[in-house]
Coordinates of C-alpha atoms in Angstrom, one line a residue:
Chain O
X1 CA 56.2 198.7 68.9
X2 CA 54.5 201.0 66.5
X3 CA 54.2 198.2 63.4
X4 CA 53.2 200.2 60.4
X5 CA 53.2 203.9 60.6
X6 CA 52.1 206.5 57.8
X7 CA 52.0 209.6 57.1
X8 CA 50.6 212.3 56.8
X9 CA 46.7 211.2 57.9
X10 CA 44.9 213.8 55.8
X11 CA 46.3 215.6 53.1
X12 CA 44.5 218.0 50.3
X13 CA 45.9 218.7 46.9
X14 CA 45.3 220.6 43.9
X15 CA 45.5 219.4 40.7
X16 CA 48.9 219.1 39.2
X17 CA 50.8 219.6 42.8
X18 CA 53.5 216.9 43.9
X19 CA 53.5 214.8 47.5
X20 CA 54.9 212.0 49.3
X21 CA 53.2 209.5 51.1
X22 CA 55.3 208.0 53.8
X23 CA 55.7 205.1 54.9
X24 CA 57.7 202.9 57.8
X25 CA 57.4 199.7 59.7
X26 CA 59.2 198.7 62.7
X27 CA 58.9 195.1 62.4
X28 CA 62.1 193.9 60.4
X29 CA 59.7 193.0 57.6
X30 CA 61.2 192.5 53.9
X31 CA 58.1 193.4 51.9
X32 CA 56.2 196.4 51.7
X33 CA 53.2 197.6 50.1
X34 CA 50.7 200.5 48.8
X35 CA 47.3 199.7 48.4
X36 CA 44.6 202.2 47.5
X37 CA 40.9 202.5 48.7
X38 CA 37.8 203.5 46.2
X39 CA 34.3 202.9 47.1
X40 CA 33.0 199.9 46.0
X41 CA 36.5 198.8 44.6
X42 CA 38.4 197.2 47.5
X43 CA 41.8 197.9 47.6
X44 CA 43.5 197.4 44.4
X45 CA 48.1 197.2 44.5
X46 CA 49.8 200.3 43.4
X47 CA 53.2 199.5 43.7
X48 CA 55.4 196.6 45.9
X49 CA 58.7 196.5 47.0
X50 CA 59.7 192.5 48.0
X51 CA 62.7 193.2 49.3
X52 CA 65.1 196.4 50.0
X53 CA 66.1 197.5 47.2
X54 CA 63.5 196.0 44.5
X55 CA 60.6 197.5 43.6
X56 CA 57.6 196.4 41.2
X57 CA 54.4 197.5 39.7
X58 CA 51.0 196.9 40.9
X59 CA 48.0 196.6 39.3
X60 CA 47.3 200.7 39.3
X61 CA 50.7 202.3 38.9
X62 CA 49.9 204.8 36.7
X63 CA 50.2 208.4 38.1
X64 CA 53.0 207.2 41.1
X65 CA 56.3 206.5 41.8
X66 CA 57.6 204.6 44.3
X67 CA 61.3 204.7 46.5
X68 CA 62.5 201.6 49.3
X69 CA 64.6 204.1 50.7
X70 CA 66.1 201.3 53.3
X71 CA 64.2 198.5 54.8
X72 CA 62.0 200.3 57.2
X73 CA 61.0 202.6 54.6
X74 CA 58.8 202.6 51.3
X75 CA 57.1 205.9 49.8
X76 CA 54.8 206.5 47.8
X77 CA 55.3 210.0 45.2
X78 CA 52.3 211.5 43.0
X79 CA 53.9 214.3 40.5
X80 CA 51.6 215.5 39.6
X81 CA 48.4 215.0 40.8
X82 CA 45.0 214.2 39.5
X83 CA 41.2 214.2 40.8
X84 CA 41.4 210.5 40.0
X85 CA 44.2 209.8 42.9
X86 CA 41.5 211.0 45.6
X87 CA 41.9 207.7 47.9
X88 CA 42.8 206.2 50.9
X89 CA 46.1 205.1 50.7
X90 CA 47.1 202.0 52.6
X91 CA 50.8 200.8 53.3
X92 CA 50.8 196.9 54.2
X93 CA 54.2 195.4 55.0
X94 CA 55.1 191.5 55.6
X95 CA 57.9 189.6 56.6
X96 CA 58.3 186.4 54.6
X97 CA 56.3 184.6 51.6
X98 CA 53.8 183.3 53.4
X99 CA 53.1 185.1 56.0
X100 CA 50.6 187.7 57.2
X101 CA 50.4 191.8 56.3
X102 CA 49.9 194.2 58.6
X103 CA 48.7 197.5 57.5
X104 CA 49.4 201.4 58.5
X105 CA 46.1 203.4 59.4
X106 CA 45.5 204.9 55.9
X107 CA 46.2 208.7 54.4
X108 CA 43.1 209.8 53.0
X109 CA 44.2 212.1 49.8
X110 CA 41.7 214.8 48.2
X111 CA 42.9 216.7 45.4
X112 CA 41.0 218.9 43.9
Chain V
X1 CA 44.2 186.4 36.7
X2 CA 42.7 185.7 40.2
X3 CA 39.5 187.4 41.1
X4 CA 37.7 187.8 44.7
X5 CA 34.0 187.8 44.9
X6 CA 31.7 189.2 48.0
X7 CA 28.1 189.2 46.7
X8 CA 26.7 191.0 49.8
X9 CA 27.3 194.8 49.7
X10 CA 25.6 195.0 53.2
X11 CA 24.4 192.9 55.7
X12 CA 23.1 193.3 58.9
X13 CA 22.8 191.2 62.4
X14 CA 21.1 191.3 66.0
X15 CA 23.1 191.6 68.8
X16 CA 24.1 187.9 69.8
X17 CA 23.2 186.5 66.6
X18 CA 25.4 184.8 64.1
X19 CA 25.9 185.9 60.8
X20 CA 27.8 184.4 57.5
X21 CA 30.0 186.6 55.0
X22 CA 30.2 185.1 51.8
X23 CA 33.3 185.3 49.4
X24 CA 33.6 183.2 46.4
X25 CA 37.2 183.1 44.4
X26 CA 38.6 182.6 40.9
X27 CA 42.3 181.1 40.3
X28 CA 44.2 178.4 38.9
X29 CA 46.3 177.2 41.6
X30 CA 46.5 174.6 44.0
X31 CA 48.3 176.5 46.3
X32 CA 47.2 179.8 48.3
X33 CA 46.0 181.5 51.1
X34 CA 42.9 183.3 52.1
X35 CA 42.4 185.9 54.4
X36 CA 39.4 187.8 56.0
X37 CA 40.1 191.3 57.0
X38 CA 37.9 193.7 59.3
X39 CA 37.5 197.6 58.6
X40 CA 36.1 199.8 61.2
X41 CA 34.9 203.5 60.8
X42 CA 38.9 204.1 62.1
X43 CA 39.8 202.8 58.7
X44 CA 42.5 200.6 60.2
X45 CA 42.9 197.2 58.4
X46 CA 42.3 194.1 61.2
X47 CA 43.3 190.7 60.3
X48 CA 40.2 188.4 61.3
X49 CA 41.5 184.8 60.2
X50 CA 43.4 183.3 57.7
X51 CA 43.1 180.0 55.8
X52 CA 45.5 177.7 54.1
X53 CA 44.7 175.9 51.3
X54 CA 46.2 172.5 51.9
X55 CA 44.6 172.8 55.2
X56 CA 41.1 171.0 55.0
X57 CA 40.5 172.0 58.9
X58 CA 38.5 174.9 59.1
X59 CA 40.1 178.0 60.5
X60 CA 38.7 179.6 63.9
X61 CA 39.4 182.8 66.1
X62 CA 37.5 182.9 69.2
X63 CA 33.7 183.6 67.6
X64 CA 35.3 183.9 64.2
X65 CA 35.2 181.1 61.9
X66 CA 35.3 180.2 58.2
X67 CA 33.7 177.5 55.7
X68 CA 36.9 177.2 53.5
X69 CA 34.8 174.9 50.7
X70 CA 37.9 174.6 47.9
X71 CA 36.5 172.9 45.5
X72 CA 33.4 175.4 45.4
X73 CA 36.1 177.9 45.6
X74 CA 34.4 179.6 48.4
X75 CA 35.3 181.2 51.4
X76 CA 32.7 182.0 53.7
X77 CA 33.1 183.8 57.7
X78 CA 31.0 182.9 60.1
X79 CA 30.6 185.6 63.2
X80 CA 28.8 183.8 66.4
X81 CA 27.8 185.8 68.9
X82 CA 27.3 189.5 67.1
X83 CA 28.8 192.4 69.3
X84 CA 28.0 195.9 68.2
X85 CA 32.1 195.9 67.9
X86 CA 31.7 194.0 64.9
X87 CA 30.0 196.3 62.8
X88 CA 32.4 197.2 60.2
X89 CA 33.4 197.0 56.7
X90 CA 34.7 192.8 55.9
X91 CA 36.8 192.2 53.1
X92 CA 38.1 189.0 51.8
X93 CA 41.3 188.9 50.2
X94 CA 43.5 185.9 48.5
X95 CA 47.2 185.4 47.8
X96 CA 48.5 182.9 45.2
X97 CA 52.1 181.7 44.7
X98 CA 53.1 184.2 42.4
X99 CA 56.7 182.8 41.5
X100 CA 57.9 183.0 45.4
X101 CA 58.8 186.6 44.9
X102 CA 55.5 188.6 46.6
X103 CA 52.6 188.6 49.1
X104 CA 50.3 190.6 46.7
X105 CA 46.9 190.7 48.1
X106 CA 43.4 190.6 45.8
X107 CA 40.8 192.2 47.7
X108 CA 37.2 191.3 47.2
X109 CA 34.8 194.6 47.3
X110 CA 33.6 194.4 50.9
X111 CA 30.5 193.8 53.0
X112 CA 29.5 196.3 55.3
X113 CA 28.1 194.7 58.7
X114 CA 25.9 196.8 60.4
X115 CA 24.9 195.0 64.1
X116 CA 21.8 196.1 66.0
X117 CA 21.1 196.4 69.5

């Protein structure tokens, strides 16, 4: 049982280049989630999906685009990307209201 | 909007000492959960213990445990019995009710545990 997987683990950019963060869970879960990482800021909601098919905006969605491709699956797109979007990038995913995330071990982004 | 607190950037323990991680919260509800999560240097998110707020029990995990004070709105872990495996990074996090239709997490900013031998 793999829970959440992500990938890639390390990626560098430069400015203005695309990528897609993936994302997949094993778990049955109906909610999915991308977080992202700055020093001295927590982790701060880019984007959620609650259930297949939905999506929703976090509070940092600027700059990304999001796809629930099916239930296992929610990515994460940058079009174009920025020195700003140098994170960690977390995907959390959950299975009902109340219950518990589980998280995917990060992709650290650098763009430069 | 809810807000998450930690007031301690770093803190640090002796082996087999206890230590307390404070977290103080903002919201308007009645209704919510809290969570303390655990970092390591691997980066990977850990669930420590959670907390429900119509619980007035405490929650514990083994040497984990929390000082869920709700009307203080605070949210404090308690770590008994340091082990150098608990140096890490400790965030707090809450989740409201937000209509029924999400699990968003607010994270607080961290406290970095250092644990010496």
């Amino acid at each position: 049982n793999a829970g959440v997987t992500q990938t890639p683990k390390f990626q560098v950019l430069k400015t203005g280049q695309s990528m897609t963060l993936q994302c997949a869970q094993d778990m049955n879960h109906n909610s999915m989630y991308w977080y992202r990482q700055d020093p001295g800021m927590g982790l701060r909601l880019i984007y959620y999906s609650a259930s297949e098919g939905t999506t929703d905006k976090g509070e940092v969605p600027n700059g990304y685009n999001v796809s629930r491709l099916n239930k296992r699956e929610f990515s994460l797109r940058l079009e174009s990307a920025a020195p700003s979007q140098t994170s960690v990038y977390f995907c959390a995913s959950v299975r009902g209201l109340w219950e518990t995330q589980y998280f995917g071990p990060g992709t650290r982004l650098l763009v430069l | 909007a809810q807000t998450v607190t930690q007031s301690q950037p770093e803190m640090s323990v002796q082996e087999a000492e206890t230590v307390t991680l404070s977290c103080t919260y903002d919201t308007s509800e009645s209704d919510y959960y809290l969570f303390w999560y655990k970092q390591p240097p691997s980066r990977q998110m850990i669930l420590v213990i959670r907390q429900e707020a119509y619980k007035q029990q405490n929650a514990t995990e083994n040497r984990f445990s929390v000082n869920f004070q709700k009307a203080a709105k605070s949210f404090s872990l308690k770590i008994s019995d340091s082990q150098l495996g608990d140096a890490a990074m400790y965030f707090c996090a809450y989740r409201g009710n937000y209509g029924g239709a999400t699990n968003k997490l607010i994270f607080g900013t961290g406290t970095l545990l250092a644990v010496q031998p």
